Coordinates of N, CA and C in Angstrom, one line a residue:
M1 N -140.7 179.3 -42.7 CA -140.0 178.2 -43.1 C -139.9 177.1 -42.0
R2 N -140.4 175.9 -42.1 CA -140.3 175.0 -40.9 C -139.0 174.3 -41.0
N3 N -138.5 173.9 -39.8 CA -137.4 173.1 -39.6 C -137.7 171.7 -39.1
I4 N -137.5 170.8 -39.9 CA -138.3 169.4 -39.5 C -137.2 168.4 -39.3
A5 N -137.1 167.9 -38.2 CA -136.2 166.7 -37.7 C -136.7 165.3 -38.1
L6 N -136.1 164.6 -38.7 CA -136.6 163.1 -39.0 C -135.7 162.3 -38.1
F7 N -136.3 161.2 -37.6 CA -135.5 160.2 -36.9 C -135.8 158.8 -37.6
L8 N -134.6 158.2 -37.8 CA -134.7 157.1 -38.7 C -133.8 156.1 -38.4
T9 N -133.9 154.8 -39.1 CA -133.0 153.7 -38.8 C -132.8 153.1 -40.1
Y10 N -131.6 152.7 -40.4 CA -131.3 152.1 -41.8 C -130.2 151.0 -41.7
V11 N -130.3 150.1 -42.8 CA -129.3 149.0 -43.0 C -128.5 149.7 -44.2
G12 N -127.1 149.8 -43.9 CA -126.3 150.4 -44.9 C -125.6 149.6 -45.8
T13 N -125.9 148.3 -45.9 CA -125.3 147.4 -46.9 C -125.3 147.9 -48.3
A14 N -126.5 148.3 -48.8 CA -126.9 148.5 -50.2 C -126.3 150.0 -50.6
Y15 N -125.6 150.8 -49.6 CA -125.5 152.3 -49.9 C -124.1 152.5 -49.9
H16 N -123.7 153.6 -50.6 CA -122.4 154.0 -50.5 C -122.3 155.1 -49.4
G17 N -122.7 154.9 -48.3 CA -122.6 155.8 -47.2 C -123.9 156.6 -47.2
W18 N -123.8 157.9 -46.3 CA -124.8 158.7 -46.2 C -124.8 159.7 -47.2
Q19 N -123.7 160.2 -47.3 CA -123.7 161.6 -48.2 C -124.0 161.4 -49.6
V20 N -124.6 162.4 -50.1 CA -125.2 162.2 -51.5 C -123.9 162.2 -52.5
Q21 N -123.7 161.3 -53.4 CA -122.7 161.2 -54.3 C -123.2 161.0 -55.7
K22 N -122.8 161.7 -56.7 CA -123.3 161.8 -58.0 C -123.2 160.2 -58.6
D23 N -124.3 159.7 -59.2 CA -124.4 158.3 -59.7 C -124.3 157.3 -59.0
L24 N -124.3 157.5 -57.6 CA -124.1 156.3 -56.5 C -125.4 156.4 -55.7
S25 N -125.6 155.4 -55.2 CA -126.8 155.1 -54.3 C -126.5 155.4 -52.9
T26 N -127.0 156.4 -52.2 CA -126.7 156.8 -50.8 C -127.9 157.0 -49.9
V27 N -127.8 156.9 -48.8 CA -128.9 157.2 -47.7 C -129.5 158.5 -47.9
A28 N -128.5 159.5 -47.8 CA -129.1 160.8 -48.0 C -129.9 161.0 -49.2
G29 N -129.3 160.7 -50.4 CA -129.9 160.8 -51.7 C -131.2 160.2 -51.9
T30 N -131.3 158.9 -51.2 CA -132.5 158.3 -51.4 C -133.7 158.8 -50.5
L31 N -133.2 159.4 -49.4 CA -134.1 160.3 -48.3 C -134.6 161.3 -49.0
E32 N -133.6 162.2 -49.7 CA -134.1 163.4 -50.1 C -135.0 163.3 -51.4
G33 N -135.0 162.1 -52.2 CA -136.0 161.9 -53.1 C -137.4 161.6 -52.4
A34 N -137.2 160.9 -51.5 CA -138.8 160.5 -50.8 C -139.2 161.8 -50.2
V35 N -138.5 162.8 -49.7 CA -138.9 164.0 -48.9 C -139.5 164.9 -49.9
A36 N -138.8 165.0 -51.1 CA -139.3 165.8 -52.2 C -140.7 165.5 -52.6
K37 N -140.8 164.1 -52.9 CA -142.1 163.6 -53.4 C -143.2 163.9 -52.3
V38 N -142.9 164.0 -51.0 CA -144.0 164.2 -49.9 C -144.4 165.7 -49.9
V39 N -143.3 166.5 -49.7 CA -143.5 167.9 -49.6 C -143.7 168.7 -50.7
G40 N -143.3 168.2 -52.0 CA -143.7 168.8 -53.2 C -142.7 169.8 -53.7
H41 N -141.4 169.7 -53.3 CA -140.3 170.4 -53.6 C -138.8 169.9 -53.3
S42 N -137.9 170.2 -54.0 CA -136.6 169.6 -53.7 C -136.1 170.2 -52.3
V43 N -135.4 169.3 -51.7 CA -134.9 169.7 -50.2 C -133.4 169.1 -50.2
H44 N -132.8 169.6 -49.3 CA -131.3 169.4 -48.8 C -131.5 168.9 -47.3
V45 N -131.2 167.5 -47.2 CA -131.3 166.9 -45.8 C -130.1 166.8 -45.2
T46 N -129.9 167.6 -44.0 CA -128.7 167.6 -43.1 C -128.5 166.2 -42.2
G47 N -127.6 165.4 -42.5 CA -127.5 164.3 -41.5 C -126.6 164.5 -40.3
C48 N -126.9 163.6 -39.3 CA -126.0 163.8 -37.9 C -124.5 163.4 -38.1
G49 N -124.3 162.7 -39.3 CA -122.9 162.2 -39.4 C -122.9 161.4 -40.7
R50 N -121.6 161.5 -41.3 CA -121.3 161.0 -42.7 C -121.0 159.2 -42.3
T51 N -121.9 158.6 -42.1 CA -121.5 157.1 -42.1 C -121.1 156.6 -43.3
D52 N -120.1 155.6 -43.3 CA -119.3 155.2 -44.5 C -120.1 154.2 -45.2
A53 N -119.7 153.8 -46.4 CA -120.5 152.7 -47.3 C -120.5 151.4 -46.5
G54 N -121.7 150.9 -46.2 CA -121.8 149.5 -45.5 C -122.2 149.5 -44.1
V55 N -121.9 150.9 -43.5 CA -122.3 151.2 -42.2 C -123.8 151.3 -41.9
H56 N -124.2 150.9 -40.7 CA -125.7 150.8 -40.3 C -125.9 152.0 -39.1
A57 N -127.3 152.2 -39.1 CA -127.7 153.1 -38.1 C -129.0 152.7 -37.4
R58 N -128.9 152.3 -36.1 CA -130.0 151.8 -35.3 C -130.7 153.1 -35.0
V59 N -129.9 154.3 -34.8 CA -130.6 155.5 -34.6 C -129.9 156.7 -35.5
Y60 N -130.6 157.5 -36.1 CA -130.1 158.6 -36.8 C -130.9 159.8 -37.1
V61 N -130.4 161.0 -37.1 CA -131.4 162.1 -37.0 C -130.9 162.9 -38.4
A62 N -131.8 163.5 -39.0 CA -131.6 164.2 -40.1 C -132.6 165.5 -40.2
N63 N -132.2 166.7 -40.6 CA -133.2 167.6 -40.7 C -133.2 168.5 -41.9
F64 N -134.4 169.1 -42.5 CA -134.6 169.8 -43.6 C -135.7 170.8 -43.5
R65 N -135.6 171.8 -44.3 CA -136.5 172.8 -44.2 C -137.5 172.9 -45.3
T66 N -138.8 173.4 -44.9 CA -139.9 173.3 -45.9 C -141.0 174.4 -45.6
D67 N -141.8 174.5 -46.6 CA -143.0 175.5 -46.5 C -144.4 174.7 -46.5
S68 N -144.0 173.3 -46.6 CA -145.2 172.4 -46.6 C -145.8 172.5 -45.2
T69 N -147.2 172.5 -45.2 CA -147.9 172.4 -44.0 C -148.4 170.9 -43.4
I70 N -147.8 170.0 -44.2 CA -148.2 168.6 -43.7 C -147.7 168.2 -42.3
P71 N -148.7 167.7 -41.3 CA -148.5 167.7 -40.0 C -147.2 166.7 -39.8
T72 N -146.4 166.9 -38.8 CA -145.3 165.9 -38.6 C -145.7 164.5 -38.1
D73 N -146.9 164.2 -37.6 CA -147.3 162.9 -37.1 C -147.7 162.3 -38.5
R74 N -147.8 162.8 -39.7 CA -148.2 162.1 -40.9 C -146.9 161.7 -41.8
L75 N -145.9 162.3 -41.4 CA -144.7 162.4 -42.3 C -144.1 161.0 -42.3
P76 N -144.0 160.3 -41.2 CA -143.1 159.0 -41.2 C -143.9 158.1 -42.1
L77 N -145.2 157.9 -42.0 CA -146.0 157.1 -43.0 C -145.9 157.3 -44.5
A78 N -146.1 158.8 -44.5 CA -145.8 159.2 -46.0 C -144.5 159.0 -46.7
L79 N -143.4 159.2 -45.9 CA -142.2 158.9 -46.2 C -141.7 157.5 -46.5
N80 N -142.2 156.8 -45.6 CA -141.9 155.3 -45.7 C -142.6 154.7 -46.9
A81 N -143.7 155.2 -47.3 CA -144.3 154.6 -48.5 C -143.4 155.0 -49.7
H82 N -142.4 155.9 -49.8 CA -141.6 156.2 -50.9 C -140.2 155.7 -50.6
L83 N -139.9 155.2 -49.5 CA -138.6 154.7 -49.1 C -138.5 153.1 -49.3
P84 N -137.1 152.5 -49.7 CA -137.1 151.2 -49.7 C -137.2 150.6 -48.3
A85 N -137.2 149.2 -48.2 CA -137.6 148.6 -46.9 C -136.3 148.8 -45.9
D86 N -135.0 149.1 -46.4 CA -134.1 149.2 -45.5 C -133.6 150.6 -44.9
I87 N -134.5 151.5 -45.3 CA -134.5 152.9 -44.5 C -135.9 153.2 -44.0
V88 N -136.1 153.3 -42.8 CA -137.3 153.6 -42.2 C -137.3 154.8 -41.3
V89 N -138.2 155.8 -41.5 CA -138.4 156.9 -40.7 C -139.3 156.6 -39.5
T90 N -139.0 156.7 -38.3 CA -139.7 156.4 -37.2 C -140.6 157.4 -36.6
Q91 N -140.0 158.7 -36.8 CA -140.7 159.9 -36.0 C -140.3 161.1 -36.8
A92 N -141.0 162.1 -37.0 CA -140.7 163.5 -37.4 C -141.1 164.5 -36.2
R93 N -140.3 165.6 -36.1 CA -140.5 166.5 -35.0 C -140.1 167.9 -35.6
E94 N -141.1 168.9 -35.2 CA -140.8 170.3 -35.9 C -139.8 170.7 -34.6
V95 N -138.6 171.5 -35.0 CA -137.6 171.7 -34.4 C -137.2 173.2 -34.2
S96 N -136.7 173.9 -33.6 CA -136.1 175.2 -33.6 C -135.5 175.6 -35.0
D97 N -135.4 176.8 -35.2 CA -134.6 177.4 -36.4 C -133.1 177.1 -36.4
G98 N -132.7 177.1 -35.1 CA -131.2 176.9 -34.9 C -130.7 175.5 -34.8
F99 N -131.8 174.6 -34.9 CA -131.4 173.0 -34.7 C -130.6 172.7 -36.1
N100 N -129.6 171.9 -35.8 CA -128.9 171.3 -36.9 C -128.4 170.0 -36.4
S101 N -128.8 168.9 -37.3 CA -128.5 167.6 -37.0 C -127.2 167.3 -36.5
I102 N -126.1 167.7 -37.2 CA -124.9 167.5 -36.8 C -124.3 168.5 -35.8
G103 N -124.6 169.8 -36.0 CA -124.0 170.7 -35.1 C -124.6 170.9 -33.9
S104 N -125.9 170.3 -33.7 CA -126.6 170.3 -32.3 C -126.2 169.1 -31.7
C105 N -125.5 168.0 -32.3 CA -125.3 166.7 -31.7 C -124.0 166.8 -30.8
V106 N -124.3 166.5 -29.4 CA -123.1 166.7 -28.4 C -122.3 165.4 -28.1
R107 N -123.0 164.4 -28.4 CA -122.4 163.1 -28.2 C -123.0 162.0 -29.2
K108 N -122.0 161.0 -29.6 CA -122.5 159.9 -30.3 C -121.9 158.7 -29.8
E109 N -122.7 157.6 -30.0 CA -122.1 156.1 -29.6 C -122.1 155.1 -30.7
Y110 N -121.1 154.6 -31.1 CA -121.1 153.6 -32.1 C -121.0 152.2 -31.4
T111 N -121.6 151.2 -32.1 CA -121.3 149.6 -31.4 C -120.7 148.9 -32.7
Y112 N -119.7 148.4 -32.3 CA -119.1 147.3 -33.4 C -119.2 146.0 -32.9
L113 N -119.9 145.1 -33.9 CA -120.0 143.8 -33.5 C -119.1 142.9 -34.3
I114 N -118.7 141.9 -33.4 CA -117.9 140.8 -33.9 C -118.3 139.4 -33.7
Y115 N -118.5 138.6 -34.7 CA -118.9 137.2 -34.6 C -117.7 136.4 -34.4
N116 N -117.4 136.0 -33.1 CA -116.3 135.2 -32.8 C -116.7 133.8 -32.5
A117 N -116.3 133.0 -33.6 CA -116.5 131.6 -33.7 C -115.7 130.9 -34.8
R118 N -115.4 129.7 -34.6 CA -114.6 128.9 -35.7 C -115.4 128.8 -37.0
I119 N -116.7 128.8 -37.1 CA -117.6 128.8 -38.1 C -118.4 129.9 -38.3
R120 N -118.3 130.4 -39.6 CA -119.1 131.7 -39.9 C -120.7 131.4 -39.8
D121 N -121.6 132.5 -39.6 CA -122.9 132.3 -39.4 C -123.4 133.2 -40.7
P122 N -124.0 132.5 -41.7 CA -124.6 133.4 -42.8 C -125.5 134.7 -42.5
F123 N -126.0 134.4 -41.3 CA -127.2 135.5 -40.9 C -126.5 136.6 -40.4
Y124 N -125.0 136.6 -40.2 CA -124.4 137.9 -39.6 C -123.6 138.3 -40.8
V125 N -123.6 138.0 -41.9 CA -122.8 138.5 -43.2 C -123.5 139.9 -43.2
N126 N -122.4 140.9 -43.4 CA -122.6 142.3 -43.3 C -123.3 142.8 -42.1
R127 N -123.3 142.1 -41.3 CA -124.0 142.6 -39.9 C -123.1 142.7 -38.8
A128 N -122.0 141.8 -38.8 CA -121.0 141.6 -37.7 C -119.6 140.9 -38.5
W129 N -118.5 141.3 -37.9 CA -117.1 141.1 -38.5 C -117.0 139.5 -38.1
F130 N -116.9 138.6 -39.0 CA -116.5 137.2 -38.6 C -115.0 137.0 -38.2
Y131 N -114.7 136.6 -37.2 CA -113.4 136.5 -36.7 C -113.2 135.1 -36.1
P132 N -112.5 134.1 -36.7 CA -112.5 132.8 -36.1 C -111.6 132.5 -34.8
K133 N -110.6 133.2 -34.7 CA -109.5 133.1 -33.8 C -110.3 133.7 -32.4
Y134 N -110.2 132.8 -31.3 CA -110.9 133.2 -30.1 C -110.2 134.5 -29.5
L135 N -111.0 135.5 -29.2 CA -110.8 136.8 -28.5 C -111.1 136.8 -27.1
D136 N -110.1 137.3 -26.3 CA -110.1 137.5 -24.9 C -110.9 138.8 -24.6
E137 N -112.2 138.7 -24.1 CA -112.8 140.0 -23.9 C -112.1 140.8 -22.8
S138 N -111.6 140.3 -21.8 CA -110.9 140.9 -20.8 C -109.9 141.8 -21.3
V139 N -109.0 141.0 -22.1 CA -107.8 141.8 -22.8 C -108.3 143.1 -23.6
M140 N -109.5 142.7 -24.3 CA -110.1 143.6 -25.2 C -110.5 144.9 -24.4
Q141 N -111.1 144.8 -23.2 CA -111.7 145.6 -22.4 C -110.5 146.6 -21.7
A142 N -109.4 145.9 -21.5 CA -108.2 146.7 -20.9 C -107.6 147.5 -22.0
A143 N -107.6 147.0 -23.4 CA -107.3 147.7 -24.4 C -108.2 149.0 -24.6
A144 N -109.5 148.7 -24.6 CA -110.5 149.8 -24.9 C -110.3 151.1 -23.8
A145 N -110.2 150.5 -22.6 CA -110.0 151.5 -21.6 C -108.9 152.5 -21.6
Q146 N -107.9 152.2 -22.7 CA -106.8 153.3 -22.9 C -107.3 154.4 -23.7
F147 N -108.4 154.2 -24.3 CA -109.1 155.2 -25.4 C -109.7 156.3 -24.5
V148 N -110.2 155.9 -23.4 CA -111.2 156.9 -22.6 C -110.2 158.0 -22.1
G149 N -111.1 159.2 -22.3 CA -110.4 160.5 -22.0 C -110.1 161.4 -23.1
T150 N -109.5 162.6 -22.9 CA -109.3 163.5 -24.1 C -107.9 163.3 -24.7
H151 N -107.9 162.9 -25.9 CA -106.6 162.6 -26.6 C -106.5 163.0 -28.0
D152 N -105.4 163.2 -28.5 CA -105.3 163.1 -30.1 C -105.3 161.9 -30.8
F153 N -106.4 161.7 -31.5 CA -106.6 160.4 -32.2 C -106.3 160.3 -33.6
A154 N -105.2 161.0 -33.9 CA -104.7 160.9 -35.2 C -104.3 159.4 -35.5
A155 N -103.7 158.7 -34.6 CA -103.2 157.5 -34.9 C -104.3 156.5 -35.3
V156 N -105.6 156.9 -35.1 CA -106.8 155.8 -35.3 C -107.8 156.6 -36.4
R157 N -107.2 157.0 -37.2 CA -108.3 157.8 -38.3 C -107.6 157.6 -39.7
S158 N -108.5 157.7 -40.6 CA -108.0 157.4 -42.1 C -107.9 158.9 -42.6
V159 N -107.1 159.1 -43.6 CA -107.1 160.4 -44.2 C -108.2 160.3 -45.2
G160 N -108.9 161.6 -45.2 CA -110.0 161.5 -46.2 C -111.0 162.7 -45.9
T161 N -111.0 163.3 -44.7 CA -111.6 164.3 -44.4 C -110.8 165.5 -43.5
D162 N -110.8 166.8 -44.2 CA -109.8 167.7 -43.4 C -110.8 168.1 -42.2
V163 N -110.0 168.2 -41.1 CA -110.6 168.6 -39.7 C -109.7 169.6 -39.1
K164 N -110.2 170.6 -38.2 CA -109.3 171.6 -37.6 C -108.4 171.0 -36.5
S165 N -109.0 169.8 -36.0 CA -108.2 169.3 -34.8 C -108.6 167.6 -35.0
T166 N -107.6 167.0 -34.4 CA -107.7 165.4 -34.3 C -107.9 165.1 -32.7
V167 N -108.1 166.1 -31.9 CA -108.5 165.9 -30.4 C -109.9 165.7 -30.2
R168 N -110.2 164.5 -29.6 CA -111.7 164.1 -29.2 C -111.6 163.7 -27.7
T169 N -112.9 163.7 -27.2 CA -112.9 163.0 -25.8 C -113.9 161.9 -26.0
V170 N -113.4 160.8 -25.6 CA -114.1 159.6 -25.4 C -114.6 159.3 -24.0
Y171 N -115.9 159.3 -23.8 CA -116.6 159.0 -22.5 C -116.5 157.6 -22.0
H172 N -116.7 156.6 -22.7 CA -116.8 155.3 -22.4 C -116.4 154.4 -23.6
Y173 N -115.8 153.3 -23.3 CA -115.5 152.4 -24.4 C -115.7 151.1 -23.6
E174 N -116.8 150.3 -23.9 CA -117.0 148.9 -23.2 C -117.2 147.9 -24.2
V175 N -116.6 146.7 -23.6 CA -116.4 145.6 -24.4 C -117.5 144.4 -23.7
E176 N -118.4 143.8 -24.4 CA -119.3 142.9 -23.9 C -119.4 141.7 -24.7
R177 N -119.4 140.5 -24.1 CA -119.6 139.3 -24.9 C -120.8 138.6 -24.5
K178 N -121.7 138.1 -25.4 CA -122.7 137.1 -25.2 C -122.7 136.1 -26.2
G179 N -122.2 134.8 -25.8 CA -122.0 133.8 -26.5 C -120.9 134.2 -27.8
K180 N -121.2 134.1 -28.9 CA -120.2 134.2 -30.0 C -120.2 135.6 -30.4
L181 N -121.1 136.4 -29.8 CA -121.0 137.8 -30.3 C -120.3 138.8 -29.2
I182 N -119.5 139.6 -29.8 CA -118.8 140.4 -28.9 C -119.2 142.0 -29.3
A183 N -119.7 142.9 -28.6 CA -120.0 144.2 -28.9 C -118.9 145.3 -28.2
L184 N -118.4 146.1 -29.1 CA -117.6 147.0 -28.5 C -118.5 148.4 -28.7
R185 N -118.6 149.1 -27.6 CA -119.4 150.3 -27.5 C -118.7 151.5 -27.3
V186 N -118.6 152.5 -28.0 CA -117.7 153.6 -27.8 C -118.6 154.9 -27.9
C187 N -118.4 155.8 -27.0 CA -119.1 157.0 -27.0 C -118.3 158.1 -26.9
A188 N -118.2 159.2 -27.8 CA -117.4 160.3 -27.9 C -117.9 161.5 -28.2
N189 N -117.6 162.8 -28.1 CA -118.1 164.0 -28.6 C -117.9 164.1 -30.0
G190 N -117.3 163.3 -30.8 CA -117.1 163.3 -32.2 C -116.2 162.2 -32.5
F191 N -116.4 161.8 -33.9 CA -115.5 160.8 -34.4 C -114.8 161.2 -35.8
L192 N -113.5 160.9 -35.7 CA -112.7 161.3 -37.2 C -113.2 160.3 -38.2
Y193 N -112.7 160.4 -39.3 CA -112.9 159.5 -40.3 C -112.4 158.2 -40.0
N194 N -113.4 157.1 -40.1 CA -112.9 155.7 -39.7 C -112.5 155.4 -38.3
M195 N -112.5 156.3 -37.6 CA -111.9 156.4 -36.0 C -112.5 155.3 -35.3
A196 N -113.8 155.0 -35.3 CA -114.5 153.8 -34.5 C -114.0 152.5 -35.2
R197 N -113.7 152.5 -36.3 CA -113.4 151.0 -36.9 C -111.9 150.8 -36.7
A198 N -111.0 151.9 -36.5 CA -109.7 151.8 -36.4 C -109.4 151.5 -34.9
M199 N -110.3 152.1 -34.1 CA -110.4 151.7 -32.7 C -110.4 150.2 -32.4
A200 N -111.6 149.8 -33.1 CA -112.0 148.4 -32.9 C -110.8 147.5 -33.5
G201 N -110.0 147.7 -34.5 CA -109.0 147.0 -34.9 C -107.8 147.1 -34.0
T202 N -107.7 148.1 -33.5 CA -106.5 148.3 -32.5 C -106.8 147.5 -31.1
V203 N -108.0 147.3 -30.8 CA -108.4 146.5 -29.7 C -108.4 145.1 -29.8
V204 N -108.7 144.7 -31.2 CA -108.5 143.3 -31.6 C -106.9 142.9 -31.6
Y205 N -106.2 144.0 -32.3 CA -104.7 143.6 -32.2 C -104.1 143.4 -30.8
A206 N -104.6 144.1 -29.9 CA -104.2 143.9 -28.6 C -104.5 142.5 -28.0
A207 N -105.8 142.1 -28.3 CA -106.2 140.8 -27.9 C -105.4 139.7 -28.6
E208 N -104.9 139.9 -29.8 CA -104.0 139.0 -30.4 C -102.6 138.9 -29.9
G209 N -102.4 139.8 -28.9 CA -100.9 140.1 -28.4 C -99.9 140.6 -29.2
K210 N -100.3 141.4 -30.2 CA -99.4 142.2 -31.1 C -98.9 143.3 -30.4
F211 N -99.6 143.9 -29.2 CA -98.9 144.7 -28.3 C -99.9 144.8 -27.1
P212 N -99.1 145.1 -25.8 CA -100.0 145.2 -24.6 C -100.9 146.3 -24.6
P213 N -101.9 146.1 -23.9 CA -103.1 147.1 -23.9 C -102.5 148.6 -23.5
K214 N -101.6 148.5 -22.6 CA -101.1 149.8 -22.1 C -100.4 150.5 -23.2
A215 N -99.8 149.9 -24.3 CA -99.1 150.5 -25.4 C -99.9 151.4 -26.4
I216 N -101.4 151.3 -26.1 CA -102.1 152.1 -26.8 C -102.1 153.6 -26.6
G217 N -101.8 153.8 -25.3 CA -101.5 155.5 -24.9 C -100.2 155.9 -25.7
T218 N -99.2 155.2 -25.8 CA -98.0 155.5 -26.8 C -98.5 155.6 -28.1
I219 N -99.1 154.8 -28.5 CA -99.5 154.9 -29.9 C -100.4 156.1 -30.2
L220 N -101.1 156.5 -29.3 CA -101.8 157.9 -29.4 C -101.2 158.9 -29.4
Q221 N -100.1 158.9 -28.4 CA -99.1 160.1 -28.2 C -98.4 160.4 -29.6
E222 N -97.6 159.2 -30.0 CA -97.0 159.3 -31.1 C -97.8 159.7 -32.5
G223 N -99.1 159.4 -32.5 CA -99.9 159.6 -33.8 C -99.5 158.8 -34.9
N224 N -99.0 157.6 -34.7 CA -98.6 156.9 -35.8 C -99.7 155.8 -36.2
R225 N -100.3 156.1 -37.4 CA -101.5 155.2 -37.8 C -100.9 153.8 -38.1
T226 N -99.7 153.6 -38.6 CA -99.4 152.3 -39.0 C -99.0 151.4 -37.6
A227 N -98.9 152.0 -36.4 CA -98.4 151.4 -35.2 C -99.8 150.8 -34.5
A228 N -100.9 151.4 -34.9 CA -102.3 151.0 -34.4 C -102.8 149.7 -35.2
G229 N -103.9 149.3 -34.8 CA -104.5 148.2 -35.7 C -105.2 148.6 -36.9
P230 N -105.7 147.6 -37.6 CA -106.4 147.8 -38.9 C -107.8 148.6 -39.0
T231 N -108.1 149.0 -39.9 CA -109.7 149.6 -40.0 C -110.5 148.4 -40.4
V232 N -111.3 148.0 -39.5 CA -112.0 146.6 -39.5 C -113.1 146.8 -40.5
P233 N -113.8 145.9 -41.0 CA -114.7 146.0 -42.2 C -116.1 146.8 -41.7
P234 N -116.8 147.7 -42.4 CA -117.8 148.4 -42.1 C -119.1 147.8 -42.0
G235 N -119.3 146.4 -42.2 CA -120.7 145.9 -41.9 C -120.9 145.5 -40.4
G236 N -120.0 145.5 -39.6 CA -120.1 145.4 -38.1 C -120.3 146.5 -37.2
L237 N -120.3 147.9 -37.9 CA -120.6 149.0 -37.1 C -121.9 149.7 -37.3
Y238 N -122.4 150.1 -36.1 CA -123.8 150.7 -35.9 C -123.8 152.0 -35.1
L239 N -124.5 152.9 -35.7 CA -124.7 154.1 -34.8 C -125.8 153.7 -33.9
T240 N -125.7 153.8 -32.5 CA -126.5 153.2 -31.7 C -127.1 154.3 -30.6
H241 N -126.5 155.6 -30.3 CA -126.9 156.3 -29.4 C -126.5 157.8 -29.7
L242 N -127.4 158.7 -29.7 CA -127.2 160.0 -29.9 C -127.8 161.0 -28.9
W243 N -126.8 162.1 -28.6 CA -127.4 163.1 -27.6 C -127.5 164.5 -28.2
Y244 N -128.5 165.3 -28.0 CA -128.7 166.6 -28.6 C -129.1 167.6 -27.3
D245 N -128.4 168.8 -27.8 CA -128.5 169.9 -26.8 C -128.1 171.1 -27.5
N246 N -129.0 171.9 -28.1 CA -128.7 173.3 -28.6 C -129.1 174.4 -27.8
G247 N -129.5 174.2 -26.4 CA -130.2 175.2 -25.6 C -131.6 175.1 -25.7
I248 N -132.3 174.7 -26.7 CA -133.6 174.8 -27.0 C -134.2 173.4 -27.2
D249 N -133.6 172.5 -28.2 CA -133.9 171.2 -28.3 C -133.0 170.3 -27.6
Q250 N -133.6 169.5 -26.7 CA -132.7 168.9 -25.9 C -133.2 167.2 -25.9
F251 N -132.6 166.4 -26.4 CA -133.1 164.9 -26.4 C -132.0 163.9 -26.5
E252 N -132.3 162.6 -26.3 CA -131.4 161.6 -26.8 C -132.1 160.4 -27.4
L253 N -131.5 159.8 -28.2 CA -132.1 158.7 -28.8 C -131.1 157.3 -28.6
E254 N -131.6 156.4 -28.1 CA -130.7 155.2 -27.9 C -131.5 153.8 -28.4
A255 N -130.8 153.2 -29.1 CA -131.3 151.9 -29.8 C -131.2 150.9 -28.7
G256 N -132.2 149.9 -28.9 CA -132.2 148.7 -28.3 C -130.8 147.9 -28.1
P257 N -130.6 147.0 -27.2 CA -129.4 146.3 -27.3 C -129.2 145.4 -28.5
L258 N -128.0 145.3 -29.0 CA -127.6 144.7 -30.2 C -127.4 143.2 -30.0
I259 N -127.0 142.7 -28.7 CA -126.8 141.5 -28.3 C -127.3 141.1 -27.1

């Protein structure tokens, strides 16, 4: 039985997230249907994370097992012929039996885009969060820096997934502005449910002056979700960088710059 890793990219607007859901269109369900047509049997595709409805992935890894002998270099074109235009397989690779798309992933980076201008741009609908009030990126960076390190992130998660621990390590959180677009890039060893979007909302709250950047440390220590910022809309969130290392399969995938 071969273990095949698929590298893909998708726009999540039309889907109810990654995970298969009965009677709902999802990325995993759509991909599983395409893989089954190509390899000739039903498959279960394991994804590197449960992206929410409307969230995008510039890079994504999924794996499945098959007895099919189809060469991996033929899989992308074959799969893309059965996929809608908003999901694209860019590469396929045979990996070790112990490789698991989510379990072998040691770091992830999400980027959140904010379109910060007085007048909205229709070309960023469902691609960036339109925010008309001016945001000071230097204050946002000071706030983002408070998340770096190992903390209990219960204050910036939504209830919805049971986890053994809410402690995670954030390796970097960087804020960059180019014109009207602001990008918030955060890398961690794992993310809780809605964590990246709640962190972005908290950074925006600090820029609005609702609390000073250094107050974020106290918010994390107290674990009070209502003290942090809101969970911002999903359309501005992108999975942009993945790191893998299971002792045998070692690689990283990085998307090009969003702004």
